[in-house]
Amino acid sequence: MLKKAMVLALLLAVLLPVTLLWAGGEKESSNLFVIITPDKDNTFFTAEANAAKVKAESLGYETLLMVHGDSPQKESELIDLAISKKAAAIIIDIANADASPANLQKAKDAGIPVACMDREVNTAGIAISQTISNNFQGAKLGAEKFVELMGEKGNYVELVGKESDTNAGVRSKGFHNIIDQYPDIKMVARQTANWSQTEGYSVIESVLQAHPEVNGIICGNDTMALGAQAAIESAGRSDIIVMGFDGNDNVLDSIMQGKIDGTVMQPNALNAEMAVELADKYIKTGSTGKSEEKILNNCFLITPENANQWRGFTKIK
Amino acid sequence: MRKGQTRIGWLVITLLLIFALVLTACTIRKIDDNADKKSDMYATWEKTGTGFDSVKYVDANWESKIIPAFINDSTEISLVLKGLTADLNSAIKKFGYRKEEDSVETFFKVKGLGRVLTYNDSSRIGLLEIDLEPADGTVDVFIQVGPVLKRTEIRDSLSFIKFTDVGNQLQFASLSDELNKRVLDYTLKEINLPGAVGKTIEFYGVFSIDSENIDMEKIIITPVIVKNVN
């Protein structure tokens, strides 16, 4: 009896580490690209997810699309799921600059390459690549045009995005980097509208009542610009310059109709396609072939002259 | 004897179990053989904590690396302009610099001599309109002279400046701002802009083109060195 127990325990003692070694060691990965984005209601993120999906499938991978809703906790669960599915790669637009690196590290430790798109991770060496829109360059580009359209003078309102999103701050800094160099342009209000069209509408509605002298509105994204433009129209005004940021199709239409004056096109689809291509190259060759982890893709200025050249964040070929 | 053997047996098993438990707590990791390289790469930058100090970086490199890069790598501007008109792609290859091979934006470090025809300060992006030698009385290129400088061409035309090394977008932008500020504070400070009209200047600088959308009539150079010749 005692001997049997001894043998059993001995067997367990030997087998346990062996099993663990086997489980933690080389494992065969699937043909699956897990694509994680923030939101499935925002056209910006759906376009991004779709561009990644199409590119991955064209390279012969299966795809699984999921959203984290800007929650690092949810993101962590999705990454665990991707690990359990032995994903070949994870293509992700992260939830949060501070919390996400730890989530991504889990995938890296499990041997799954992670390619980031759109939002930037400050910690280097976790992702195999980060394909990012140059938000600061884009914001400067938009602000330069805004200043020019205002004739380098006047009174303006800034609509800021969601404070928790790094890009809201980056774009705002880019705007001010340019506009603050023009002493004849004064900011009469700076308010957040949380990336939201309805909030953009209500903020501008009340600002215009308090400050009828406003002749320019610069917005941290396109949905807020659409709200601002609607408020301008219902106030019966047509003399106010509106500048957006993102390049979504509704704003392109508005620009072509002569309403919104301009926006900044993010190379959103390009970021997603590059992320997939780099992950594919990494899987096949062990390297992305790029000298840098972070790849900044420049934004483009959109005005009535070129608004018809873009659709779905992609330049029409 | 038998009792002693059993005791030794249990001892061995206990030790093995402890060994197993210790192993369970371990994760097997590959040693990152790039770790040394990475820290080396960062060591070449003046970093304060995790933040990148653009002022320190430009202080340390303006005279020693940045100015020499323009003096050594610049091409005669008339040669570049002729090349771009004749054969865009081969001129890009021959004289241009791209961050990535497939990017549409190309940077040209250029030098030249030219007569200042006008100083246009109707916008805060002030421009000198330049008639390049040999003079024919028409404007060939513009040099932006502030007080607002557009674009990030100085930063983006230097191959030794890498985004990943600098850090995030804001730090990267602050580096460009600081480089442009040096142009305003040093390069252009000595120049009497209204007084430059009619005079010949020598310049070193950079301009960029978007190969899908090129406008040869509006080449604007960001200067790095400007000297009055007469």
Coordinates of C-alpha atoms in Angstrom, one line a residue:
Chain A
M1 CA 0.0 0.0 0.0
L2 CA 2.7 2.4 1.2
K3 CA 4.9 1.3 -1.7
K4 CA 2.1 1.9 -4.2
A5 CA 1.5 5.4 -2.9
M6 CA 5.3 6.0 -3.0
V7 CA 5.5 4.9 -6.7
L8 CA 2.4 7.0 -7.5
A9 CA 3.9 10.1 -5.9
L10 CA 7.2 9.5 -7.6
L11 CA 5.6 9.2 -10.9
L12 CA 3.7 12.4 -10.3
A13 CA 6.8 14.2 -9.3
V14 CA 8.6 13.2 -12.4
L15 CA 5.7 13.6 -14.8
L16 CA 4.5 17.0 -13.6
P17 CA 7.5 19.1 -14.7
V18 CA 7.8 17.1 -17.9
T19 CA 4.1 17.8 -18.7
L20 CA 4.6 21.5 -17.9
L21 CA 7.7 21.7 -20.0
W22 CA 5.8 20.1 -22.9
A23 CA 2.8 22.4 -22.5
G24 CA 5.0 25.5 -22.3
G25 CA 7.4 24.6 -25.0
E26 CA 7.2 24.6 -28.8
K27 CA 3.6 24.4 -29.9
E28 CA 2.0 24.4 -33.3
S29 CA 0.2 27.6 -34.0
S30 CA -2.9 28.0 -36.1
N31 CA -3.5 29.9 -39.3
L32 CA -5.6 32.4 -37.4
F33 CA -5.1 36.2 -37.3
V34 CA -6.9 37.7 -34.3
I35 CA -7.9 41.3 -35.1
I36 CA -8.8 43.4 -32.0
T37 CA -10.2 46.9 -32.4
P38 CA -11.8 49.4 -30.0
D39 CA -15.4 49.7 -31.3
K40 CA -17.7 48.2 -33.9
D41 CA -20.1 51.2 -34.1
N42 CA -17.5 53.8 -35.1
T43 CA -16.8 53.8 -38.9
F44 CA -13.1 54.7 -38.3
F45 CA -12.6 51.4 -36.4
T46 CA -14.8 49.3 -38.5
A47 CA -12.8 50.4 -41.6
E48 CA -9.6 49.6 -39.8
A49 CA -10.8 46.1 -38.8
N50 CA -12.1 45.4 -42.2
A51 CA -8.9 46.5 -44.0
A52 CA -6.9 44.2 -41.7
K53 CA -9.3 41.3 -42.3
V54 CA -9.3 41.7 -46.1
K55 CA -5.5 41.9 -46.2
A56 CA -5.1 38.8 -43.9
E57 CA -7.5 36.7 -45.9
S58 CA -5.8 37.7 -49.1
L59 CA -2.6 36.3 -47.6
G60 CA -4.4 33.0 -46.8
Y61 CA -5.1 33.4 -43.1
E62 CA -8.3 32.9 -41.3
T63 CA -9.5 35.9 -39.2
L64 CA -11.3 36.5 -36.0
L65 CA -12.5 40.0 -35.3
M66 CA -13.2 41.2 -31.7
V67 CA -13.6 44.6 -29.9
H68 CA -12.4 45.7 -26.5
G69 CA -14.5 48.8 -26.1
D70 CA -11.5 50.7 -24.7
S71 CA -11.5 48.4 -21.7
P72 CA -8.0 47.0 -20.7
Q73 CA -9.7 44.3 -18.7
K74 CA -11.7 43.1 -21.8
E75 CA -8.6 43.4 -23.9
S76 CA -6.7 41.2 -21.5
E77 CA -9.5 38.5 -21.8
L78 CA -9.4 38.8 -25.6
I79 CA -5.7 38.2 -25.6
D80 CA -6.1 35.2 -23.4
L81 CA -8.6 33.9 -25.9
A82 CA -6.2 34.5 -28.7
I83 CA -3.5 32.6 -26.8
S84 CA -5.8 29.7 -26.1
K85 CA -6.6 29.6 -29.8
K86 CA -2.9 29.5 -30.6
A87 CA -3.3 32.5 -32.9
A88 CA -0.6 32.9 -35.6
A89 CA -0.7 36.7 -34.9
I90 CA -2.6 39.4 -33.1
I91 CA -3.4 42.6 -35.0
I92 CA -4.5 45.2 -32.4
D93 CA -5.6 48.8 -31.9
I94 CA -4.9 49.0 -28.2
A95 CA -7.3 49.9 -25.4
N96 CA -5.0 52.1 -23.2
A97 CA -1.4 53.3 -23.5
D98 CA -0.6 52.6 -19.9
A99 CA -2.4 49.3 -19.3
S100 CA -2.1 47.6 -22.7
P101 CA 1.6 46.8 -22.7
A102 CA 1.1 44.2 -19.9
N103 CA -1.7 42.6 -21.9
L104 CA 0.5 42.5 -25.1
Q105 CA 3.4 41.1 -23.1
K106 CA 1.3 37.9 -22.3
A107 CA 0.9 37.3 -26.1
K108 CA 4.6 37.9 -26.6
D109 CA 5.5 35.5 -23.9
A110 CA 3.2 32.9 -25.5
G111 CA 5.2 33.3 -28.7
I112 CA 2.4 35.1 -30.6
P113 CA 3.6 38.1 -32.6
V114 CA 1.6 41.3 -31.9
A115 CA 1.4 44.1 -34.5
C116 CA -0.1 47.3 -33.3
M117 CA -2.0 49.8 -35.5
D118 CA -3.4 53.3 -34.9
R119 CA -2.8 53.8 -31.2
E120 CA 0.7 54.0 -30.0
V121 CA 2.4 51.9 -27.3
N122 CA 5.1 53.7 -25.4
T123 CA 7.0 50.6 -24.3
A124 CA 9.3 49.5 -27.1
G125 CA 10.1 45.8 -27.7
I126 CA 6.7 44.2 -27.1
A127 CA 5.1 44.6 -30.4
I128 CA 6.9 43.5 -33.6
S129 CA 5.7 46.7 -35.2
Q130 CA 3.5 49.7 -34.6
T131 CA 2.0 51.3 -37.7
I132 CA 0.7 54.7 -36.5
S133 CA -0.9 57.7 -38.2
N134 CA 1.2 60.7 -37.6
N135 CA -1.4 62.5 -35.6
F136 CA 0.8 65.4 -34.7
Q137 CA 1.8 66.0 -38.3
G138 CA -1.9 65.6 -39.3
A139 CA -3.0 68.1 -36.7
K140 CA -0.4 70.6 -37.8
L141 CA -1.5 70.1 -41.4
G142 CA -5.2 70.8 -40.5
A143 CA -4.3 73.8 -38.4
E144 CA -2.1 75.3 -41.1
K145 CA -5.1 75.1 -43.5
F146 CA -7.5 76.4 -40.8
V147 CA -5.3 79.4 -40.2
E148 CA -5.0 80.1 -43.9
L149 CA -8.8 79.9 -44.4
M150 CA -9.3 82.2 -41.5
G151 CA -7.0 84.8 -43.1
E152 CA -4.6 84.5 -40.1
K153 CA -7.1 86.3 -37.9
G154 CA -10.4 85.8 -36.0
N155 CA -12.0 84.0 -33.1
Y156 CA -12.2 80.2 -32.8
V157 CA -13.4 77.3 -30.8
E158 CA -11.5 74.1 -30.2
L159 CA -13.5 70.8 -29.8
V160 CA -11.3 68.3 -28.0
G161 CA -11.7 64.5 -28.1
K162 CA -12.1 62.1 -25.2
E163 CA -9.5 63.0 -22.6
S164 CA -8.5 59.4 -21.9
D165 CA -7.4 58.9 -25.5
T166 CA -3.8 59.9 -26.1
N167 CA -4.7 61.0 -29.6
A168 CA -7.1 63.7 -28.3
G169 CA -4.1 65.3 -26.5
V170 CA -1.7 64.8 -29.4
R171 CA -4.0 66.5 -31.9
S172 CA -4.8 69.3 -29.6
K173 CA -1.1 70.0 -29.1
G174 CA -0.6 69.9 -32.9
F175 CA -3.4 72.4 -33.4
H176 CA -1.9 74.8 -30.8
N177 CA 1.6 74.2 -32.1
I178 CA 0.5 76.1 -35.2
I179 CA -2.4 78.4 -34.2
D180 CA -0.6 79.8 -31.2
Q181 CA 1.9 81.3 -33.5
Y182 CA -0.7 83.7 -34.9
P183 CA -1.4 86.5 -32.4
D184 CA -4.5 87.8 -34.3
I185 CA -6.3 84.5 -33.9
K186 CA -8.0 84.1 -30.5
M187 CA -9.4 81.0 -28.9
V188 CA -12.7 81.9 -27.2
A189 CA -13.6 78.4 -26.0
R190 CA -12.0 75.0 -25.7
Q191 CA -14.3 72.2 -24.7
T192 CA -14.4 68.4 -24.9
A193 CA -17.2 66.8 -26.9
N194 CA -15.8 63.3 -26.2
W195 CA -15.5 62.4 -29.9
S196 CA -19.4 62.6 -30.1
Q197 CA -21.5 64.1 -32.7
T198 CA -24.4 65.0 -30.4
E199 CA -22.0 66.5 -27.8
G200 CA -20.4 68.4 -30.6
Y201 CA -23.7 69.8 -31.6
S202 CA -24.8 70.9 -28.1
V203 CA -21.4 72.4 -27.2
I204 CA -21.3 74.5 -30.4
E205 CA -25.0 75.5 -30.1
S206 CA -24.3 77.1 -26.7
V207 CA -20.9 78.5 -27.6
L208 CA -22.4 80.3 -30.6
Q209 CA -25.0 81.9 -28.4
A210 CA -22.4 83.2 -26.0
H211 CA -19.8 84.1 -28.6
P212 CA -21.5 85.1 -31.9
E213 CA -18.1 86.5 -33.0
V214 CA -16.7 82.9 -33.6
N215 CA -15.7 82.4 -37.2
G216 CA -13.8 79.1 -36.9
I217 CA -14.1 75.7 -35.2
I218 CA -11.3 73.2 -35.2
C219 CA -12.3 69.7 -34.1
G220 CA -10.3 66.7 -32.8
N221 CA -12.3 64.3 -35.0
D222 CA -14.8 64.2 -37.7
T223 CA -17.9 63.1 -35.8
M224 CA -17.6 66.2 -33.6
A225 CA -17.1 68.3 -36.7
L226 CA -20.4 66.9 -38.1
G227 CA -22.1 67.9 -34.9
A228 CA -20.6 71.4 -35.0
Q229 CA -21.6 71.9 -38.7
A230 CA -25.2 70.9 -37.9
A231 CA -25.2 73.4 -35.0
I232 CA -23.9 76.1 -37.3
E233 CA -26.6 75.4 -39.8
S234 CA -29.4 75.4 -37.3
A235 CA -28.1 78.8 -36.0
G236 CA -28.4 80.1 -39.6
R237 CA -24.7 80.8 -39.9
S238 CA -22.7 80.1 -43.0
D239 CA -19.5 82.2 -42.3
I240 CA -17.8 79.8 -39.9
I241 CA -14.8 77.7 -41.0
V242 CA -14.9 74.1 -39.7
M243 CA -12.0 71.7 -39.8
G244 CA -12.3 68.0 -38.9
F245 CA -9.9 65.1 -38.4
D246 CA -10.0 61.5 -39.6
G247 CA -11.4 61.6 -43.1
N248 CA -14.6 59.6 -42.7
D249 CA -17.0 59.4 -45.6
N250 CA -19.7 61.5 -44.2
V251 CA -17.3 64.4 -43.7
L252 CA -15.9 63.9 -47.3
D253 CA -19.5 64.2 -48.5
S254 CA -20.0 67.4 -46.4
I255 CA -16.8 68.9 -47.8
M256 CA -17.9 68.2 -51.4
Q257 CA -21.3 69.8 -50.6
G258 CA -19.4 73.0 -49.5
K259 CA -20.3 72.7 -45.8
I260 CA -17.3 71.4 -43.7
D261 CA -14.2 73.2 -45.1
G262 CA -11.6 70.5 -44.6
T263 CA -10.3 67.5 -42.7
V264 CA -7.2 65.5 -42.2
M265 CA -7.2 62.0 -43.7
Q266 CA -5.7 59.4 -41.5
P267 CA -4.0 56.5 -43.4
N268 CA -6.2 54.3 -41.4
A269 CA -6.5 51.4 -43.9
L270 CA -2.8 51.6 -44.7
N271 CA -1.9 51.2 -41.0
A272 CA -4.1 48.1 -40.8
E273 CA -2.8 46.6 -44.0
M274 CA 0.8 47.2 -43.1
A275 CA 0.3 45.7 -39.6
V276 CA -1.0 42.5 -41.3
E277 CA 1.8 42.4 -43.9
L278 CA 4.5 42.9 -41.3
A279 CA 3.0 40.2 -39.1
D280 CA 2.9 37.9 -42.1
K281 CA 6.5 38.7 -43.0
Y282 CA 7.5 38.2 -39.3
I283 CA 5.9 34.7 -39.3
K284 CA 7.6 33.7 -42.5
T285 CA 11.0 35.2 -42.0
G286 CA 11.4 36.0 -38.3
S287 CA 11.6 39.7 -39.0
T288 CA 9.4 42.5 -40.2
G289 CA 12.3 43.7 -42.4
K290 CA 11.9 47.2 -41.0
S291 CA 14.6 49.1 -39.3
E292 CA 12.2 50.6 -36.8
E293 CA 9.4 49.2 -34.6
K294 CA 7.3 52.3 -34.9
I295 CA 6.3 53.3 -38.4
L296 CA 4.7 56.7 -38.7
N297 CA 2.4 57.1 -41.7
N298 CA 1.7 60.6 -42.6
C299 CA -1.8 62.1 -42.8
F300 CA -3.1 64.0 -45.8
L301 CA -5.0 67.3 -46.0
I302 CA -8.5 67.0 -47.5
T303 CA -10.2 70.1 -49.1
P304 CA -13.0 70.5 -51.6
E305 CA -10.3 70.0 -54.3
N306 CA -9.4 66.4 -53.4
A307 CA -12.3 65.1 -51.2
N308 CA -13.5 63.0 -54.1
Q309 CA -10.2 61.1 -54.3
W310 CA -10.8 59.2 -51.0
R311 CA -13.3 56.6 -49.8
G312 CA -13.3 54.3 -46.8
F313 CA -10.0 55.9 -45.6
T314 CA -8.3 54.8 -48.8
K315 CA -7.2 56.7 -51.8
I316 CA -9.2 55.7 -54.8
K317 CA -6.9 54.1 -57.3
Chain B
M1 CA 16.6 -1.1 7.7
R2 CA 13.3 -1.4 5.9
K3 CA 12.0 1.6 7.9
G4 CA 15.1 3.6 7.0
Q5 CA 14.7 2.8 3.3
T6 CA 11.1 4.1 3.4
R7 CA 12.2 7.3 5.1
I8 CA 14.8 7.9 2.4
G9 CA 12.2 7.1 -0.3
W10 CA 9.8 9.7 1.1
L11 CA 12.6 12.2 1.3
V12 CA 13.4 11.7 -2.4
I13 CA 9.8 12.1 -3.3
T14 CA 9.4 15.2 -1.2
L15 CA 12.4 16.8 -2.8
L16 CA 11.1 15.8 -6.3
L17 CA 7.7 17.4 -5.4
I18 CA 9.4 20.6 -4.3
F19 CA 11.4 20.5 -7.5
A20 CA 8.2 20.1 -9.5
L21 CA 6.5 23.0 -7.7
V22 CA 9.5 25.2 -8.2
L23 CA 9.4 24.4 -11.9
T24 CA 5.7 25.2 -12.1
A25 CA 6.4 28.7 -10.9
C26 CA 8.9 29.2 -13.7
T27 CA 8.1 30.6 -17.1
I28 CA 10.5 29.6 -19.8
R29 CA 11.8 32.6 -21.7
K30 CA 14.2 33.1 -24.5
I31 CA 17.0 35.4 -23.5
D32 CA 16.6 38.6 -25.4
D33 CA 19.9 38.8 -27.2
N34 CA 18.9 42.3 -28.5
A35 CA 18.8 43.8 -25.0
D36 CA 22.3 45.1 -25.2
K37 CA 21.9 46.5 -28.6
K38 CA 18.8 48.3 -27.6
S39 CA 20.3 50.0 -24.6
D40 CA 23.3 51.0 -26.7
M41 CA 21.0 52.6 -29.2
Y42 CA 19.3 54.6 -26.5
A43 CA 22.6 55.6 -25.0
T44 CA 23.4 57.7 -28.0
W45 CA 20.5 60.0 -27.1
E46 CA 20.4 62.5 -24.4
K47 CA 17.6 61.1 -22.5
T48 CA 16.2 62.3 -19.2
G49 CA 14.3 59.4 -17.6
T50 CA 11.8 58.2 -20.0
G51 CA 11.3 61.6 -21.6
F52 CA 13.3 62.8 -24.6
D53 CA 14.8 66.2 -24.2
S54 CA 14.8 67.8 -27.5
V55 CA 16.7 70.9 -26.4
K56 CA 19.5 68.8 -25.0
Y57 CA 19.6 66.7 -28.1
V58 CA 19.7 69.7 -30.5
D59 CA 22.3 71.4 -28.3
A60 CA 24.5 68.4 -28.5
N61 CA 24.1 67.7 -32.2
W62 CA 23.4 71.0 -34.0
E63 CA 27.0 72.0 -34.6
S64 CA 28.5 68.5 -34.5
K65 CA 26.1 66.5 -36.7
I66 CA 23.3 68.4 -38.2
I67 CA 25.1 71.4 -39.8
P68 CA 27.8 69.0 -41.1
A69 CA 25.1 66.7 -42.6
F70 CA 23.8 69.6 -44.6
I71 CA 27.3 70.8 -45.6
N72 CA 28.4 67.4 -46.7
D73 CA 25.3 65.9 -48.2
S74 CA 23.7 68.8 -50.0
T75 CA 23.4 68.8 -53.8
E76 CA 23.5 71.9 -56.0
I77 CA 19.8 72.9 -56.2
S78 CA 19.8 73.7 -59.9
L79 CA 21.0 70.1 -60.6
V80 CA 18.1 68.7 -58.5
L81 CA 15.5 70.9 -60.1
K82 CA 16.7 70.0 -63.6
G83 CA 16.8 66.3 -62.6
L84 CA 13.2 66.4 -61.2
T85 CA 11.9 68.0 -64.4
A86 CA 13.8 65.6 -66.7
D87 CA 13.1 62.3 -64.9
L88 CA 11.4 62.3 -61.6
N89 CA 12.1 58.8 -60.5
S90 CA 15.8 58.8 -61.2
A91 CA 16.2 62.2 -59.6
I92 CA 14.5 60.9 -56.5
K93 CA 16.9 58.0 -56.4
K94 CA 20.0 60.0 -57.2
F95 CA 19.5 63.1 -54.9
G96 CA 16.6 62.3 -52.6
Y97 CA 16.2 60.7 -49.2
R98 CA 13.2 58.6 -48.1
K99 CA 12.4 57.2 -44.7
E100 CA 11.0 54.1 -46.3
E101 CA 11.6 53.0 -49.8
D102 CA 7.9 53.0 -50.7
S103 CA 6.9 56.4 -49.1
V104 CA 5.7 59.1 -51.4
E105 CA 7.5 61.9 -49.6
T106 CA 11.1 62.5 -50.7
F107 CA 13.6 65.0 -49.1
F108 CA 16.3 66.8 -50.9
K109 CA 19.2 68.5 -49.1
V110 CA 20.2 71.3 -51.3
K111 CA 22.6 74.2 -51.5
G112 CA 22.8 77.2 -53.9
L113 CA 23.4 80.8 -54.7
G114 CA 20.6 83.2 -55.6
R115 CA 19.4 86.7 -55.7
V116 CA 16.6 87.7 -53.4
L117 CA 13.8 89.3 -55.6
T118 CA 11.3 89.9 -52.8
Y119 CA 10.6 89.4 -49.2
N120 CA 7.0 88.4 -48.9
D121 CA 5.8 89.0 -45.3
S122 CA 2.1 89.1 -46.0
S123 CA 1.7 85.9 -44.1
R124 CA 3.5 84.9 -40.9
I125 CA 5.0 82.2 -43.0
G126 CA 7.4 84.7 -44.5
L127 CA 9.1 83.9 -47.8
L128 CA 12.2 85.0 -49.7
E129 CA 11.6 84.7 -53.4
I130 CA 14.8 83.6 -55.0
D131 CA 16.2 83.9 -58.5
L132 CA 18.9 81.2 -58.7
E133 CA 22.2 81.7 -60.5
P134 CA 22.5 82.0 -63.5
A135 CA 20.0 84.9 -62.9
D136 CA 17.1 85.5 -65.3
G137 CA 14.9 87.8 -63.2
T138 CA 12.2 85.1 -62.4
V139 CA 11.5 83.3 -59.2
D140 CA 12.9 79.8 -59.1
V141 CA 12.4 78.8 -55.5
F142 CA 11.2 80.1 -52.1
I143 CA 13.0 80.1 -48.8
Q144 CA 10.8 80.2 -45.7
V145 CA 12.0 82.6 -43.1
G146 CA 9.4 82.7 -40.4
P147 CA 8.3 83.9 -37.9
V148 CA 6.3 80.7 -38.5
L149 CA 8.1 77.9 -40.1
K150 CA 6.0 75.2 -41.7
R151 CA 6.9 71.5 -41.9
T152 CA 9.3 69.1 -40.2
E153 CA 11.8 68.7 -43.1
I154 CA 15.0 69.2 -41.1
R155 CA 14.1 66.4 -38.8
D156 CA 12.7 64.1 -41.5
S157 CA 15.7 64.5 -43.9
L158 CA 18.3 63.4 -41.4
S159 CA 18.8 59.6 -41.6
F160 CA 20.3 59.4 -38.1
I161 CA 17.1 60.6 -36.5
K162 CA 14.8 57.6 -35.9
F163 CA 11.3 57.9 -34.5
T164 CA 11.5 54.7 -32.4
D165 CA 14.6 56.0 -30.7
V166 CA 13.1 59.4 -29.9
G167 CA 10.0 58.0 -28.3
N168 CA 6.4 58.9 -28.9
Q169 CA 4.8 61.3 -31.4
L170 CA 4.9 64.3 -29.0
Q171 CA 8.6 63.9 -28.3
F172 CA 9.2 63.4 -32.0
A173 CA 7.3 66.6 -32.7
S174 CA 9.1 68.5 -30.1
L175 CA 12.4 67.5 -31.7
S176 CA 11.2 69.0 -35.0
D177 CA 10.0 72.2 -33.3
E178 CA 13.4 72.6 -31.6
L179 CA 15.2 72.1 -34.9
N180 CA 13.0 74.7 -36.6
K181 CA 13.5 77.0 -33.6
R182 CA 17.3 76.9 -34.1
V183 CA 16.8 78.0 -37.7
L184 CA 14.8 81.0 -36.4
D185 CA 17.1 81.8 -33.5
Y186 CA 20.5 81.2 -35.2
T187 CA 20.3 80.8 -38.9
L188 CA 17.9 83.7 -39.6
K189 CA 18.6 85.9 -36.7
E190 CA 21.6 87.5 -38.4
I191 CA 19.8 88.2 -41.6
N192 CA 18.2 91.5 -42.2
L193 CA 15.3 90.2 -44.3
P194 CA 13.9 93.4 -45.8
G195 CA 17.5 94.4 -46.5
A196 CA 18.3 91.2 -48.2
V197 CA 16.2 92.1 -51.3
G198 CA 18.4 92.7 -54.3
K199 CA 21.3 90.9 -52.7
T200 CA 22.8 87.5 -53.4
I201 CA 22.7 84.9 -50.7
E202 CA 24.2 81.5 -50.2
F203 CA 22.0 78.8 -48.6
Y204 CA 21.9 75.2 -47.4
G205 CA 18.6 73.7 -46.6
V206 CA 16.0 71.1 -47.5
F207 CA 12.8 70.8 -49.4
S208 CA 10.4 67.9 -49.9
I209 CA 8.1 66.7 -52.6
D210 CA 5.2 64.4 -52.7
S211 CA 5.8 62.3 -55.8
E212 CA 2.1 61.9 -56.4
N213 CA 1.4 65.6 -56.2
I214 CA 4.4 67.6 -57.2
D215 CA 4.3 71.3 -57.8
M216 CA 7.6 72.6 -59.3
E217 CA 6.3 76.2 -59.2
K218 CA 6.2 76.2 -55.5
I219 CA 9.4 74.7 -54.1
I220 CA 9.8 76.0 -50.6
I221 CA 13.2 75.4 -48.9
T222 CA 13.6 75.3 -45.1
P223 CA 17.0 76.9 -44.6
V224 CA 19.7 75.6 -42.3
I225 CA 22.5 77.9 -43.3
V226 CA 22.0 81.3 -44.9
K227 CA 24.8 83.7 -45.7
N228 CA 24.9 87.1 -47.3
V229 CA 27.3 87.1 -50.2
N230 CA 27.3 90.8 -50.9

